[in-house]
Structures are given as structure tokens and as C-alpha cells.
Amino acid sequence: MRIILLGVPGAGKGTQAAIISQRLGIPALSTGNILRAAIAAETPLGLQVKDILARGDLVSDDVILPLIKERAEEPDCAPGYILDGVPRTLAQAEGLDALGFGIDACLFFDVPDEAVISRLSGRRTCRGCDKAFHVTGNPPKTADVCDYCDSELYTRPDDELETVQKRLRVFREQTAPLIDYYTERGKLKVVPSGGPVDQVTALVFEALGIS
Ligand code: AMP
């Protein structure tokens, strides 16, 4: 199964990607995680994109498409994959189609802006494995320590309020047209995702027709 997760930052894509990945046994491919790893390792790609991520802008399609193509060609992707945070522009969606990505479903995580602002201001992300927690909604067992790999949790610089507002604007301008794109192709499934994690997970599997 090849699934796209679409939604504003903080809509719950990363959290649900990890759950779907475990349940279906297919990897979650996150361009955001790939870019943050490159920044942490100070690779040429990381240096190229660091300021773009910090500002809340999008990295160019010419960088993203080869990156996701290369990752999707790895052997663990043979049974399928979950695309978390890609495509984010019409050009990326068309690029994926041209590369033969053959998407089965696009889940649109529908959540009001006010809810994501409160989610992101409390989000803590693991420096080691990129898993996301929330100080009240989904707290780690030990404060500021990842439950999965014991690394430190931190607030992503792009989760600061001003940058979040910018990212919401970028979503509306550049990513929202993908809702129509996948609707027209009969692939879009809307997942109301303002509720707690378990409730959203149930709606995700209902949308995918998996009980
Ligand atoms: P995310 O973790 O998905 O919220 O992504 C964090 C940041 O990485 C975004 O705000 C963009 O700067 C960049 N990014 C991630 N995925 C993409 C993409 N598909 N296209 C362009 N920029 C991206």
C-alpha cells in the first residue's frame, strides 16, 4: 500500500505515520526528517536547507524529488510506504506521478488552525529518532527524554509561533491545491483530526478500509 499523508504542520501526520507504519509493516518516509538529519550531520544538503527550514519556507522541488525517489528505491519500500510531508506542491505531486510512485490513497488530516497552534507550541521532538511528544497531550515517561531511544527532546525552531503561522500560510498557498488534485483522481480521504491520537488512528484505518 502506498499512502500520502497531507495536512498542515501539527495535524498529526508524523504521529499517525509511525502508527500506520508499525501496523502495516511499511516504512514512513518523511522529507522533513531526512532534511533535519542532513542539517544535524552538517552535510552539503543540510547546509543548503538549514535557513529555509528555520524560516518555515519550502525547500525547492528540484531538491525534494530526487531525495524521495532515492529513499523509495531502498529495499524496505518494496511492499509499500507512507509519504509523510511529501508532496507539498503541485509540481511535487506531478513529479511523483511521473516517477511512477502509483499512490493508492491520500489521507487529508483536517484540523482547525487554532488546534495546531496549541499542539505545536507543546510539541517536543526527539533529537535521536525524530519521534514527537506533547507536553500535555502525549507526554514522555520521563520529562524531556525520548521513550524510544533515550535521546533528549527539544522544541523544533520551526515550532516557534511566528514560524508556525508562516508554515500555515505556506500550506494554504502551496500545498492546499493538492486536496483538489487527489480528489479529482479519486484518491482523497478526509480524516477529521482535531481529536485525541487514538480517535484519529481509528478514523485513519476506517478511511483506509482496514479494520
Ligand atoms: P515537516 O517535518 O514535514 O513539517 O517539514 C519541516 C520543513 O522541511 C518544512 O517546513 C520545509 O521547510 C521542509 N520540507 C519538508 N518536506 C518538504 C517538501 N516535501 N517540500 C518542500 N519542503 C519540505
Short mmCIF file of C-alpha atoms and ligand atoms in Angstrom, two decimals:
data_model
loop_
_atom_site.label_atom_id
_atom_site.label_comp_id
_atom_site.label_asym_id
_atom_site.label_seq_id
_atom_site.Cartn_x
_atom_site.Cartn_y
_atom_site.Cartn_z
CA MET A 1 0.00 0.00 0.00
CA ARG A 2 1.32 3.46 -0.93
CA ILE A 3 -0.19 6.25 1.12
CA ILE A 4 0.28 10.02 1.20
CA LEU A 5 -0.34 11.95 4.43
CA LEU A 6 -1.43 15.53 3.72
CA GLY A 7 -2.16 18.25 6.25
CA VAL A 8 -0.94 21.42 7.94
CA PRO A 9 2.06 21.19 10.27
CA GLY A 10 0.85 19.78 13.57
CA ALA A 11 -2.11 17.95 12.01
CA GLY A 12 -0.73 14.66 13.36
CA LYS A 13 0.87 13.25 10.20
CA GLY A 14 4.10 12.14 11.87
CA THR A 15 2.33 10.54 14.83
CA GLN A 16 -0.09 8.64 12.62
CA ALA A 17 2.68 7.74 10.16
CA ALA A 18 4.52 5.90 12.94
CA ILE A 19 1.35 4.03 13.96
CA ILE A 20 0.38 3.07 10.39
CA SER A 21 3.97 2.03 9.70
CA GLN A 22 4.02 -0.35 12.65
CA ARG A 23 0.59 -1.79 11.93
CA LEU A 24 1.06 -2.33 8.16
CA GLY A 25 4.78 -3.12 8.28
CA ILE A 26 5.71 -0.47 5.71
CA PRO A 27 8.16 2.41 6.29
CA ALA A 28 7.17 6.03 6.83
CA LEU A 29 9.22 8.33 4.59
CA SER A 30 9.40 11.87 5.92
CA THR A 31 11.19 14.50 3.88
CA GLY A 32 11.20 16.72 6.99
CA ASN A 33 13.08 14.02 8.95
CA ILE A 34 15.52 13.44 6.08
CA LEU A 35 16.24 17.19 5.88
CA ARG A 36 16.62 17.58 9.67
CA ALA A 37 19.06 14.63 9.74
CA ALA A 38 21.09 16.29 6.97
CA ILE A 39 21.13 19.56 8.94
CA ALA A 40 22.25 17.78 12.14
CA ALA A 41 25.04 15.99 10.22
CA GLU A 42 26.03 19.27 8.52
CA THR A 43 26.09 17.62 5.08
CA PRO A 44 26.12 19.86 1.97
CA LEU A 45 22.35 19.31 1.69
CA GLY A 46 21.92 20.21 5.36
CA LEU A 47 23.87 23.44 4.97
CA GLN A 48 21.87 24.29 1.84
CA VAL A 49 18.46 23.90 3.53
CA LYS A 50 19.07 24.91 7.15
CA ASP A 51 17.90 28.52 6.84
CA ILE A 52 14.93 27.56 4.66
CA LEU A 53 13.58 25.21 7.35
CA ALA A 54 14.24 27.77 10.09
CA ARG A 55 12.17 30.34 8.17
CA GLY A 56 9.29 27.91 7.57
CA ASP A 57 9.64 28.11 3.78
CA LEU A 58 9.58 25.14 1.41
CA VAL A 59 12.72 23.54 0.04
CA SER A 60 12.81 23.56 -3.77
CA ASP A 61 11.04 20.79 -5.69
CA ASP A 62 14.33 20.02 -7.50
CA VAL A 63 15.88 19.05 -4.16
CA ILE A 64 12.88 17.14 -2.77
CA LEU A 65 12.04 14.89 -5.73
CA PRO A 66 15.45 13.16 -6.09
CA LEU A 67 15.61 12.83 -2.30
CA ILE A 68 12.32 10.98 -2.01
CA LYS A 69 12.97 8.95 -5.17
CA GLU A 70 16.27 7.69 -3.76
CA ARG A 71 14.65 6.77 -0.42
CA ALA A 72 11.70 5.00 -2.07
CA GLU A 73 14.10 2.84 -4.09
CA GLU A 74 15.54 1.24 -0.94
CA PRO A 75 14.52 -2.42 -0.47
CA ASP A 76 12.35 -1.85 2.62
CA CYS A 77 9.96 0.18 0.43
CA ALA A 78 9.16 -2.74 -1.90
CA PRO A 79 5.90 -3.68 -0.07
CA GLY A 80 4.78 -0.03 0.10
CA TYR A 81 5.36 3.17 2.04
CA ILE A 82 3.78 6.13 3.76
CA LEU A 83 4.78 9.56 2.44
CA ASP A 84 4.74 12.00 5.36
CA GLY A 85 5.06 15.64 4.29
CA VAL A 86 5.58 15.00 0.58
CA PRO A 87 4.25 16.05 -1.90
CA ARG A 88 3.77 19.63 -0.73
CA THR A 89 3.35 21.38 -4.09
CA LEU A 90 1.51 20.55 -7.31
CA ALA A 91 4.89 20.20 -9.04
CA GLN A 92 5.94 17.59 -6.49
CA ALA A 93 2.65 15.66 -6.94
CA GLU A 94 3.10 15.68 -10.72
CA GLY A 95 6.75 14.74 -10.26
CA LEU A 96 5.83 11.72 -8.12
CA ASP A 97 3.29 10.62 -10.75
CA ALA A 98 5.92 10.98 -13.50
CA LEU A 99 8.36 8.91 -11.43
CA GLY A 100 5.74 6.13 -11.15
CA PHE A 101 5.01 6.40 -7.43
CA GLY A 102 1.47 4.99 -8.03
CA ILE A 103 -0.36 6.29 -4.98
CA ASP A 104 -3.28 4.24 -3.55
CA ALA A 105 -4.68 6.81 -1.11
CA CYS A 106 -4.09 10.36 0.10
CA LEU A 107 -5.26 10.96 3.67
CA PHE A 108 -6.04 14.61 4.34
CA PHE A 109 -5.75 15.36 8.07
CA ASP A 110 -8.36 18.05 8.58
CA VAL A 111 -7.81 20.17 11.68
CA PRO A 112 -8.50 23.84 12.55
CA ASP A 113 -5.50 26.23 12.66
CA GLU A 114 -6.14 27.06 16.36
CA ALA A 115 -5.74 23.40 17.33
CA VAL A 116 -2.40 23.04 15.54
CA ILE A 117 -1.01 26.20 17.11
CA SER A 118 -1.67 24.77 20.57
CA ARG A 119 -0.33 21.34 19.53
CA LEU A 120 2.90 22.72 18.08
CA SER A 121 3.64 25.06 20.96
CA GLY A 122 3.70 21.99 23.24
CA ARG A 123 5.45 19.64 20.81
CA ARG A 124 8.78 18.15 21.84
CA THR A 125 10.78 16.25 19.22
CA CYS A 126 13.48 13.64 19.79
CA ARG A 127 16.98 14.60 18.66
CA GLY A 128 17.78 10.94 18.09
CA CYS A 129 14.81 9.36 16.29
CA ASP A 130 12.55 12.36 15.49
CA LYS A 131 9.52 10.88 17.35
CA ALA A 132 7.16 13.64 18.52
CA PHE A 133 5.65 14.06 22.00
CA HIS A 134 3.42 16.73 23.55
CA VAL A 135 3.95 18.19 27.00
CA THR A 136 0.32 17.53 28.00
CA GLY A 137 -1.35 15.53 25.18
CA ASN A 138 1.29 12.81 24.76
CA PRO A 139 4.00 13.32 27.41
CA PRO A 140 7.15 11.16 27.50
CA LYS A 141 7.51 8.85 30.52
CA THR A 142 10.45 10.96 31.74
CA ALA A 143 10.39 14.72 31.10
CA ASP A 144 12.48 15.74 28.06
CA VAL A 145 13.68 12.17 27.37
CA CYS A 146 12.54 10.05 24.40
CA ASP A 147 10.60 6.87 25.37
CA TYR A 148 12.03 5.04 22.36
CA CYS A 149 15.76 5.86 22.24
CA ASP A 150 16.52 7.84 25.45
CA SER A 151 17.77 10.86 23.48
CA GLU A 152 16.97 14.43 24.51
CA LEU A 153 13.69 16.04 23.44
CA TYR A 154 13.77 19.60 22.07
CA THR A 155 11.46 22.26 20.62
CA ARG A 156 11.98 22.45 16.86
CA PRO A 157 12.94 26.02 15.88
CA ASP A 158 10.16 25.98 13.28
CA ASP A 159 7.61 25.25 16.04
CA GLU A 160 8.01 28.82 17.37
CA LEU A 161 4.71 30.72 16.98
CA GLU A 162 5.77 33.15 14.25
CA THR A 163 7.23 30.36 12.12
CA VAL A 164 4.17 28.17 12.68
CA GLN A 165 1.95 30.98 11.36
CA LYS A 166 4.23 31.25 8.32
CA ARG A 167 4.06 27.46 7.74
CA LEU A 168 0.26 27.57 7.92
CA ARG A 169 0.29 30.31 5.27
CA VAL A 170 2.68 28.30 3.10
CA PHE A 171 0.34 25.30 3.42
CA ARG A 172 -2.66 27.33 2.27
CA GLU A 173 -0.81 28.85 -0.67
CA GLN A 174 1.31 25.95 -1.93
CA THR A 175 0.01 22.67 -0.51
CA ALA A 176 -3.79 23.07 -0.24
CA PRO A 177 -4.24 22.75 -4.06
CA LEU A 178 -3.26 19.09 -3.60
CA ILE A 179 -6.63 18.47 -1.92
CA ASP A 180 -8.32 19.05 -5.30
CA TYR A 181 -5.54 17.21 -7.15
CA TYR A 182 -6.12 13.95 -5.26
CA THR A 183 -9.91 14.43 -5.09
CA GLU A 184 -10.01 14.64 -8.89
CA ARG A 185 -8.03 11.38 -9.06
CA GLY A 186 -10.42 9.63 -6.63
CA LYS A 187 -7.67 9.15 -4.02
CA LEU A 188 -8.53 11.70 -1.32
CA LYS A 189 -9.87 10.56 2.05
CA VAL A 190 -10.61 13.20 4.66
CA VAL A 191 -9.64 12.32 8.24
CA PRO A 192 -11.04 14.76 10.84
CA SER A 193 -8.03 15.01 13.14
CA GLY A 194 -8.76 17.54 15.85
CA GLY A 195 -9.34 14.79 18.45
CA PRO A 196 -7.02 12.63 20.54
CA VAL A 197 -4.44 10.32 18.90
CA ASP A 198 -6.44 7.06 19.37
CA GLN A 199 -9.56 8.58 17.86
CA VAL A 200 -7.64 9.84 14.82
CA THR A 201 -5.97 6.43 14.40
CA ALA A 202 -9.40 4.75 14.30
CA LEU A 203 -10.53 7.23 11.62
CA VAL A 204 -7.32 6.62 9.63
CA PHE A 205 -7.89 2.86 9.43
CA GLU A 206 -11.58 3.38 8.69
CA ALA A 207 -10.59 5.67 5.79
CA LEU A 208 -8.14 3.04 4.54
CA GLY A 209 -10.85 0.34 4.80
CA ILE A 210 -8.76 -1.67 7.28
CA SER A 211 -10.47 -2.93 10.46
P1 AMP B 1 7.91 18.72 8.31
O1 AMP B 1 8.72 17.97 9.31
O2 AMP B 1 7.22 17.80 7.32
O3 AMP B 1 6.95 19.70 8.94
O4 AMP B 1 8.93 19.57 7.41
C1 AMP B 1 9.74 20.56 8.01
C2 AMP B 1 10.26 21.50 6.95
O5 AMP B 1 11.05 20.78 5.99
C3 AMP B 1 9.21 22.23 6.11
O6 AMP B 1 8.71 23.39 6.76
C4 AMP B 1 10.01 22.56 4.86
O7 AMP B 1 10.90 23.63 5.09
C5 AMP B 1 10.86 21.30 4.69
N1 AMP B 1 10.16 20.27 3.89
C6 AMP B 1 9.78 19.02 4.31
N2 AMP B 1 9.17 18.34 3.33
C7 AMP B 1 9.16 19.17 2.25
C8 AMP B 1 8.65 19.06 0.93
N3 AMP B 1 8.03 17.95 0.51
N4 AMP B 1 8.82 20.11 0.09
C9 AMP B 1 9.45 21.23 0.48
N5 AMP B 1 9.95 21.42 1.72
C10 AMP B 1 9.80 20.40 2.60
#
